[in-house]
Short mmCIF file of N, CA, C and O in Angstrom, two decimals:
data_model
loop_
_atom_site.label_atom_id
_atom_site.label_comp_id
_atom_site.label_asym_id
_atom_site.label_seq_id
_atom_site.Cartn_x
_atom_site.Cartn_y
_atom_site.Cartn_z
N MET Y 133 4.49 69.20 -14.65
CA MET Y 133 4.27 68.35 -13.50
C MET Y 133 3.54 67.09 -13.98
O MET Y 133 2.56 67.15 -14.69
N LYS Y 134 4.05 65.93 -13.59
CA LYS Y 134 3.48 64.65 -13.97
C LYS Y 134 2.35 64.26 -13.02
O LYS Y 134 2.49 64.35 -11.80
N ARG Y 135 1.23 63.84 -13.61
CA ARG Y 135 0.08 63.38 -12.81
C ARG Y 135 0.31 61.92 -12.43
O ARG Y 135 0.61 61.09 -13.29
N LEU Y 136 0.15 61.59 -11.15
CA LEU Y 136 0.53 60.30 -10.60
C LEU Y 136 -0.63 59.62 -9.89
O LEU Y 136 -1.38 60.26 -9.16
N VAL Y 137 -0.74 58.30 -10.10
CA VAL Y 137 -1.67 57.46 -9.34
C VAL Y 137 -0.86 56.34 -8.71
O VAL Y 137 0.01 55.74 -9.35
N ILE Y 138 -1.15 56.04 -7.44
CA ILE Y 138 -0.50 54.95 -6.71
C ILE Y 138 -1.54 53.89 -6.40
O ILE Y 138 -2.58 54.19 -5.81
N VAL Y 139 -1.22 52.64 -6.79
CA VAL Y 139 -2.12 51.51 -6.54
C VAL Y 139 -1.35 50.46 -5.77
O VAL Y 139 -0.43 49.82 -6.29
N GLU Y 140 -1.71 50.29 -4.51
CA GLU Y 140 -1.04 49.35 -3.60
C GLU Y 140 -2.05 48.93 -2.55
O GLU Y 140 -2.68 49.79 -1.92
N ASP Y 141 -2.22 47.61 -2.36
CA ASP Y 141 -3.24 47.14 -1.42
C ASP Y 141 -2.78 47.19 0.03
O ASP Y 141 -3.61 47.22 0.93
N GLN Y 142 -1.49 47.24 0.29
CA GLN Y 142 -1.02 47.33 1.67
C GLN Y 142 -0.98 48.81 2.07
O GLN Y 142 -0.18 49.59 1.54
N THR Y 143 -1.85 49.15 2.98
CA THR Y 143 -2.05 50.55 3.36
C THR Y 143 -0.76 51.24 3.79
O THR Y 143 -0.49 52.37 3.37
N ALA Y 144 0.05 50.59 4.61
CA ALA Y 144 1.28 51.22 5.11
C ALA Y 144 2.24 51.54 3.97
O ALA Y 144 2.84 52.62 3.95
N ILE Y 145 2.36 50.65 3.02
CA ILE Y 145 3.26 50.88 1.88
C ILE Y 145 2.70 52.00 1.00
O ILE Y 145 3.45 52.88 0.57
N ARG Y 146 1.39 51.96 0.75
CA ARG Y 146 0.77 53.01 -0.07
C ARG Y 146 0.95 54.38 0.58
O ARG Y 146 1.33 55.34 -0.09
N GLU Y 147 0.72 54.48 1.88
CA GLU Y 147 0.87 55.75 2.58
C GLU Y 147 2.31 56.25 2.55
O GLU Y 147 2.57 57.44 2.40
N MET Y 148 3.28 55.31 2.65
CA MET Y 148 4.68 55.69 2.59
C MET Y 148 5.02 56.25 1.21
O MET Y 148 5.67 57.29 1.10
N LEU Y 149 4.57 55.58 0.16
CA LEU Y 149 4.81 56.06 -1.20
C LEU Y 149 4.18 57.43 -1.42
O LEU Y 149 4.79 58.32 -2.03
N VAL Y 150 2.97 57.61 -0.94
CA VAL Y 150 2.29 58.90 -1.07
C VAL Y 150 3.11 59.99 -0.40
O VAL Y 150 3.34 61.06 -0.99
N GLU Y 151 3.55 59.77 0.81
CA GLU Y 151 4.32 60.79 1.54
C GLU Y 151 5.64 61.12 0.85
O GLU Y 151 6.02 62.28 0.75
N ILE Y 152 6.33 60.10 0.35
CA ILE Y 152 7.60 60.33 -0.32
C ILE Y 152 7.40 61.12 -1.60
O ILE Y 152 8.10 62.10 -1.88
N LEU Y 153 6.42 60.71 -2.40
CA LEU Y 153 6.22 61.35 -3.70
C LEU Y 153 5.58 62.73 -3.59
O LEU Y 153 5.74 63.56 -4.49
N ARG Y 154 4.90 63.01 -2.51
CA ARG Y 154 4.36 64.36 -2.30
C ARG Y 154 5.46 65.38 -2.07
O ARG Y 154 5.26 66.57 -2.28
N LEU Y 155 6.62 64.93 -1.64
CA LEU Y 155 7.75 65.83 -1.41
C LEU Y 155 8.41 66.28 -2.70
O LEU Y 155 9.15 67.26 -2.71
N ASP Y 156 8.15 65.56 -3.79
CA ASP Y 156 8.77 65.87 -5.08
C ASP Y 156 7.82 66.74 -5.90
O ASP Y 156 6.73 66.30 -6.28
N ASN Y 157 8.22 67.96 -6.18
CA ASN Y 157 7.37 68.90 -6.90
C ASN Y 157 7.17 68.55 -8.37
O ASN Y 157 6.43 69.23 -9.08
N ASN Y 158 7.84 67.49 -8.84
CA ASN Y 158 7.66 67.05 -10.23
C ASN Y 158 6.40 66.21 -10.41
O ASN Y 158 6.02 65.91 -11.54
N TYR Y 159 5.78 65.81 -9.30
CA TYR Y 159 4.61 64.93 -9.35
C TYR Y 159 3.42 65.55 -8.63
O TYR Y 159 3.56 66.15 -7.58
N GLN Y 160 2.25 65.34 -9.22
CA GLN Y 160 0.99 65.73 -8.59
C GLN Y 160 0.20 64.43 -8.36
O GLN Y 160 -0.21 63.78 -9.32
N LEU Y 161 0.00 64.05 -7.12
CA LEU Y 161 -0.77 62.86 -6.80
C LEU Y 161 -2.24 63.15 -7.08
O LEU Y 161 -2.84 64.01 -6.45
N VAL Y 162 -2.81 62.42 -8.04
CA VAL Y 162 -4.20 62.65 -8.41
C VAL Y 162 -5.11 61.52 -7.95
O VAL Y 162 -6.33 61.64 -8.00
N GLY Y 163 -4.52 60.39 -7.48
CA GLY Y 163 -5.35 59.31 -6.98
C GLY Y 163 -4.53 58.20 -6.36
O GLY Y 163 -3.34 58.06 -6.64
N GLU Y 164 -5.21 57.44 -5.51
CA GLU Y 164 -4.59 56.27 -4.90
C GLU Y 164 -5.67 55.26 -4.60
O GLU Y 164 -6.84 55.62 -4.40
N SER Y 165 -5.29 53.98 -4.64
CA SER Y 165 -6.26 52.92 -4.42
C SER Y 165 -5.56 51.67 -3.90
O SER Y 165 -4.38 51.47 -4.14
N GLY Y 166 -6.34 50.83 -3.25
CA GLY Y 166 -5.86 49.54 -2.79
C GLY Y 166 -6.62 48.39 -3.42
O GLY Y 166 -6.40 47.23 -3.10
N ASP Y 167 -7.52 48.69 -4.35
CA ASP Y 167 -8.38 47.68 -4.98
C ASP Y 167 -8.21 47.75 -6.50
O ASP Y 167 -8.24 48.84 -7.09
N GLY Y 168 -8.03 46.61 -7.13
CA GLY Y 168 -7.77 46.56 -8.55
C GLY Y 168 -8.86 47.15 -9.43
O GLY Y 168 -8.58 47.93 -10.34
N GLN Y 169 -10.10 46.77 -9.21
CA GLN Y 169 -11.20 47.26 -10.05
C GLN Y 169 -11.37 48.77 -9.90
O GLN Y 169 -11.54 49.49 -10.88
N GLN Y 170 -11.31 49.24 -8.67
CA GLN Y 170 -11.42 50.68 -8.42
C GLN Y 170 -10.25 51.42 -9.07
O GLN Y 170 -10.43 52.49 -9.65
N ALA Y 171 -9.07 50.84 -9.01
CA ALA Y 171 -7.88 51.45 -9.60
C ALA Y 171 -8.02 51.61 -11.11
O ALA Y 171 -7.68 52.65 -11.66
N LEU Y 172 -8.51 50.57 -11.78
CA LEU Y 172 -8.69 50.65 -13.22
C LEU Y 172 -9.67 51.75 -13.59
O LEU Y 172 -9.39 52.58 -14.47
N SER Y 173 -10.80 51.80 -12.92
CA SER Y 173 -11.80 52.84 -13.19
C SER Y 173 -11.21 54.23 -12.97
O SER Y 173 -11.42 55.14 -13.78
N MET Y 174 -10.48 54.38 -11.87
CA MET Y 174 -9.88 55.67 -11.54
C MET Y 174 -8.86 56.09 -12.61
O MET Y 174 -8.86 57.24 -13.06
N CYS Y 175 -8.03 55.16 -13.05
CA CYS Y 175 -7.01 55.48 -14.05
C CYS Y 175 -7.63 55.82 -15.41
O CYS Y 175 -7.16 56.71 -16.10
N LEU Y 176 -8.68 55.12 -15.77
CA LEU Y 176 -9.35 55.42 -17.04
C LEU Y 176 -9.99 56.81 -17.00
O LEU Y 176 -10.02 57.51 -18.01
N GLU Y 177 -10.46 57.20 -15.85
CA GLU Y 177 -11.08 58.51 -15.70
C GLU Y 177 -10.03 59.63 -15.59
O GLU Y 177 -10.14 60.66 -16.25
N LEU Y 178 -9.01 59.42 -14.77
CA LEU Y 178 -8.04 60.47 -14.48
C LEU Y 178 -6.91 60.59 -15.51
O LEU Y 178 -6.27 61.62 -15.59
N LYS Y 179 -6.64 59.51 -16.24
CA LYS Y 179 -5.58 59.48 -17.25
C LYS Y 179 -4.25 60.03 -16.72
O LYS Y 179 -3.74 61.04 -17.20
N PRO Y 180 -3.67 59.34 -15.72
CA PRO Y 180 -2.40 59.82 -15.16
C PRO Y 180 -1.26 59.65 -16.16
O PRO Y 180 -1.33 58.85 -17.09
N ASP Y 181 -0.19 60.42 -15.94
CA ASP Y 181 1.03 60.27 -16.74
C ASP Y 181 1.84 59.07 -16.24
O ASP Y 181 2.53 58.43 -17.02
N LEU Y 182 1.76 58.83 -14.93
CA LEU Y 182 2.56 57.78 -14.29
C LEU Y 182 1.69 57.00 -13.32
O LEU Y 182 0.91 57.60 -12.56
N LEU Y 183 1.86 55.69 -13.33
CA LEU Y 183 1.12 54.80 -12.43
C LEU Y 183 2.11 53.92 -11.70
O LEU Y 183 2.93 53.23 -12.32
N VAL Y 184 2.09 53.95 -10.37
CA VAL Y 184 2.86 53.02 -9.55
C VAL Y 184 1.87 51.92 -9.18
O VAL Y 184 0.87 52.18 -8.51
N LEU Y 185 2.14 50.70 -9.64
CA LEU Y 185 1.15 49.62 -9.61
C LEU Y 185 1.68 48.37 -8.94
O LEU Y 185 2.72 47.83 -9.33
N ASP Y 186 0.97 47.89 -7.94
CA ASP Y 186 1.26 46.61 -7.30
C ASP Y 186 0.74 45.51 -8.22
O ASP Y 186 -0.36 45.61 -8.78
N ALA Y 187 1.51 44.45 -8.40
CA ALA Y 187 1.11 43.36 -9.30
C ALA Y 187 0.01 42.50 -8.69
O ALA Y 187 -0.82 41.94 -9.41
N LYS Y 188 0.00 42.37 -7.36
CA LYS Y 188 -0.97 41.50 -6.68
C LYS Y 188 -1.97 42.36 -5.92
O LYS Y 188 -1.64 42.96 -4.91
N LEU Y 189 -3.19 42.39 -6.43
CA LEU Y 189 -4.23 43.23 -5.82
C LEU Y 189 -5.54 42.45 -5.70
O LEU Y 189 -5.80 41.56 -6.50
N PRO Y 190 -6.38 42.83 -4.74
CA PRO Y 190 -7.72 42.24 -4.69
C PRO Y 190 -8.61 42.86 -5.77
O PRO Y 190 -8.43 44.01 -6.15
N GLY Y 191 -9.52 42.08 -6.29
CA GLY Y 191 -10.48 42.59 -7.26
C GLY Y 191 -10.04 42.39 -8.69
O GLY Y 191 -10.75 41.85 -9.51
N LEU Y 192 -8.85 42.82 -9.02
CA LEU Y 192 -8.30 42.73 -10.36
C LEU Y 192 -6.79 42.88 -10.21
O LEU Y 192 -6.33 43.85 -9.60
N ASN Y 193 -6.02 41.92 -10.72
CA ASN Y 193 -4.57 42.00 -10.47
C ASN Y 193 -3.90 43.04 -11.36
O ASN Y 193 -4.46 43.52 -12.35
N GLY Y 194 -2.69 43.40 -11.00
CA GLY Y 194 -1.96 44.46 -11.68
C GLY Y 194 -1.71 44.19 -13.16
O GLY Y 194 -1.75 45.10 -13.98
N VAL Y 195 -1.47 42.93 -13.52
CA VAL Y 195 -1.23 42.59 -14.92
C VAL Y 195 -2.49 42.85 -15.75
O VAL Y 195 -2.41 43.41 -16.85
N ASP Y 196 -3.64 42.47 -15.23
CA ASP Y 196 -4.90 42.72 -15.94
C ASP Y 196 -5.18 44.22 -16.06
O ASP Y 196 -5.64 44.69 -17.09
N ILE Y 197 -4.90 44.96 -15.00
CA ILE Y 197 -5.07 46.41 -15.04
C ILE Y 197 -4.19 47.00 -16.13
O ILE Y 197 -4.64 47.80 -16.95
N LEU Y 198 -2.94 46.58 -16.16
CA LEU Y 198 -1.99 47.09 -17.14
C LEU Y 198 -2.46 46.81 -18.56
O LEU Y 198 -2.45 47.70 -19.41
N ARG Y 199 -2.88 45.59 -18.83
CA ARG Y 199 -3.35 45.22 -20.17
C ARG Y 199 -4.54 46.09 -20.60
O ARG Y 199 -4.58 46.58 -21.73
N ARG Y 200 -5.49 46.27 -19.73
CA ARG Y 200 -6.69 47.03 -20.06
C ARG Y 200 -6.40 48.53 -20.19
O ARG Y 200 -6.92 49.20 -21.06
N LEU Y 201 -5.57 49.03 -19.29
CA LEU Y 201 -5.28 50.46 -19.27
C LEU Y 201 -4.49 50.89 -20.51
O LEU Y 201 -4.79 51.92 -21.12
N VAL Y 202 -3.49 50.11 -20.88
CA VAL Y 202 -2.63 50.49 -22.00
C VAL Y 202 -3.41 50.53 -23.32
O VAL Y 202 -3.11 51.33 -24.20
N LYS Y 203 -4.44 49.71 -23.45
CA LYS Y 203 -5.27 49.73 -24.66
C LYS Y 203 -6.00 51.07 -24.81
O LYS Y 203 -6.16 51.57 -25.91
N LYS Y 204 -6.44 51.64 -23.70
CA LYS Y 204 -7.21 52.88 -23.74
C LYS Y 204 -6.38 54.13 -23.46
O LYS Y 204 -6.79 55.23 -23.78
N HIS Y 205 -5.24 53.94 -22.82
CA HIS Y 205 -4.38 55.08 -22.45
C HIS Y 205 -2.91 54.67 -22.68
O HIS Y 205 -2.15 54.46 -21.73
N PRO Y 206 -2.51 54.52 -23.97
CA PRO Y 206 -1.18 53.97 -24.28
C PRO Y 206 0.00 54.84 -23.85
O PRO Y 206 1.11 54.33 -23.75
N SER Y 207 -0.21 56.10 -23.55
CA SER Y 207 0.91 56.96 -23.18
C SER Y 207 1.28 56.88 -21.70
O SER Y 207 2.30 57.45 -21.29
N VAL Y 208 0.49 56.17 -20.89
CA VAL Y 208 0.77 56.09 -19.46
C VAL Y 208 2.08 55.31 -19.24
O VAL Y 208 2.35 54.32 -19.92
N ARG Y 209 2.87 55.78 -18.31
CA ARG Y 209 4.09 55.08 -17.89
C ARG Y 209 3.77 54.35 -16.60
O ARG Y 209 3.13 54.92 -15.71
N VAL Y 210 4.23 53.09 -16.49
CA VAL Y 210 3.84 52.26 -15.36
C VAL Y 210 5.08 51.66 -14.71
O VAL Y 210 5.94 51.10 -15.40
N LEU Y 211 5.12 51.77 -13.38
CA LEU Y 211 6.13 51.11 -12.57
C LEU Y 211 5.41 50.02 -11.79
O LEU Y 211 4.53 50.33 -10.98
N VAL Y 212 5.77 48.76 -12.06
CA VAL Y 212 5.08 47.63 -11.41
C VAL Y 212 5.97 47.06 -10.32
O VAL Y 212 7.16 46.79 -10.55
N GLY Y 213 5.38 46.87 -9.14
CA GLY Y 213 6.09 46.26 -8.03
C GLY Y 213 5.47 44.91 -7.69
O GLY Y 213 4.31 44.65 -7.96
N MET Y 214 6.26 44.08 -7.11
CA MET Y 214 5.77 42.74 -6.74
C MET Y 214 5.42 42.65 -5.28
O MET Y 214 5.89 43.10 -4.40
#
């Protein structure tokens, strides 16, 4: 089972993604966030296998999160949305 984190600042979209991905037994949702800085801290702590990441976030944008995260957790797979 793949450990998953969802990072999206628009609550309705994040909730929709959470509900859809909870239906798939291949994924275990281990965290979700709408804030860039909180998302980075959470990902560094939780070390998910997969990250669904919004590129435009408050606090720290998705590109910066990706750059920092990959340095410390290079095996993470990331899906970036605009």
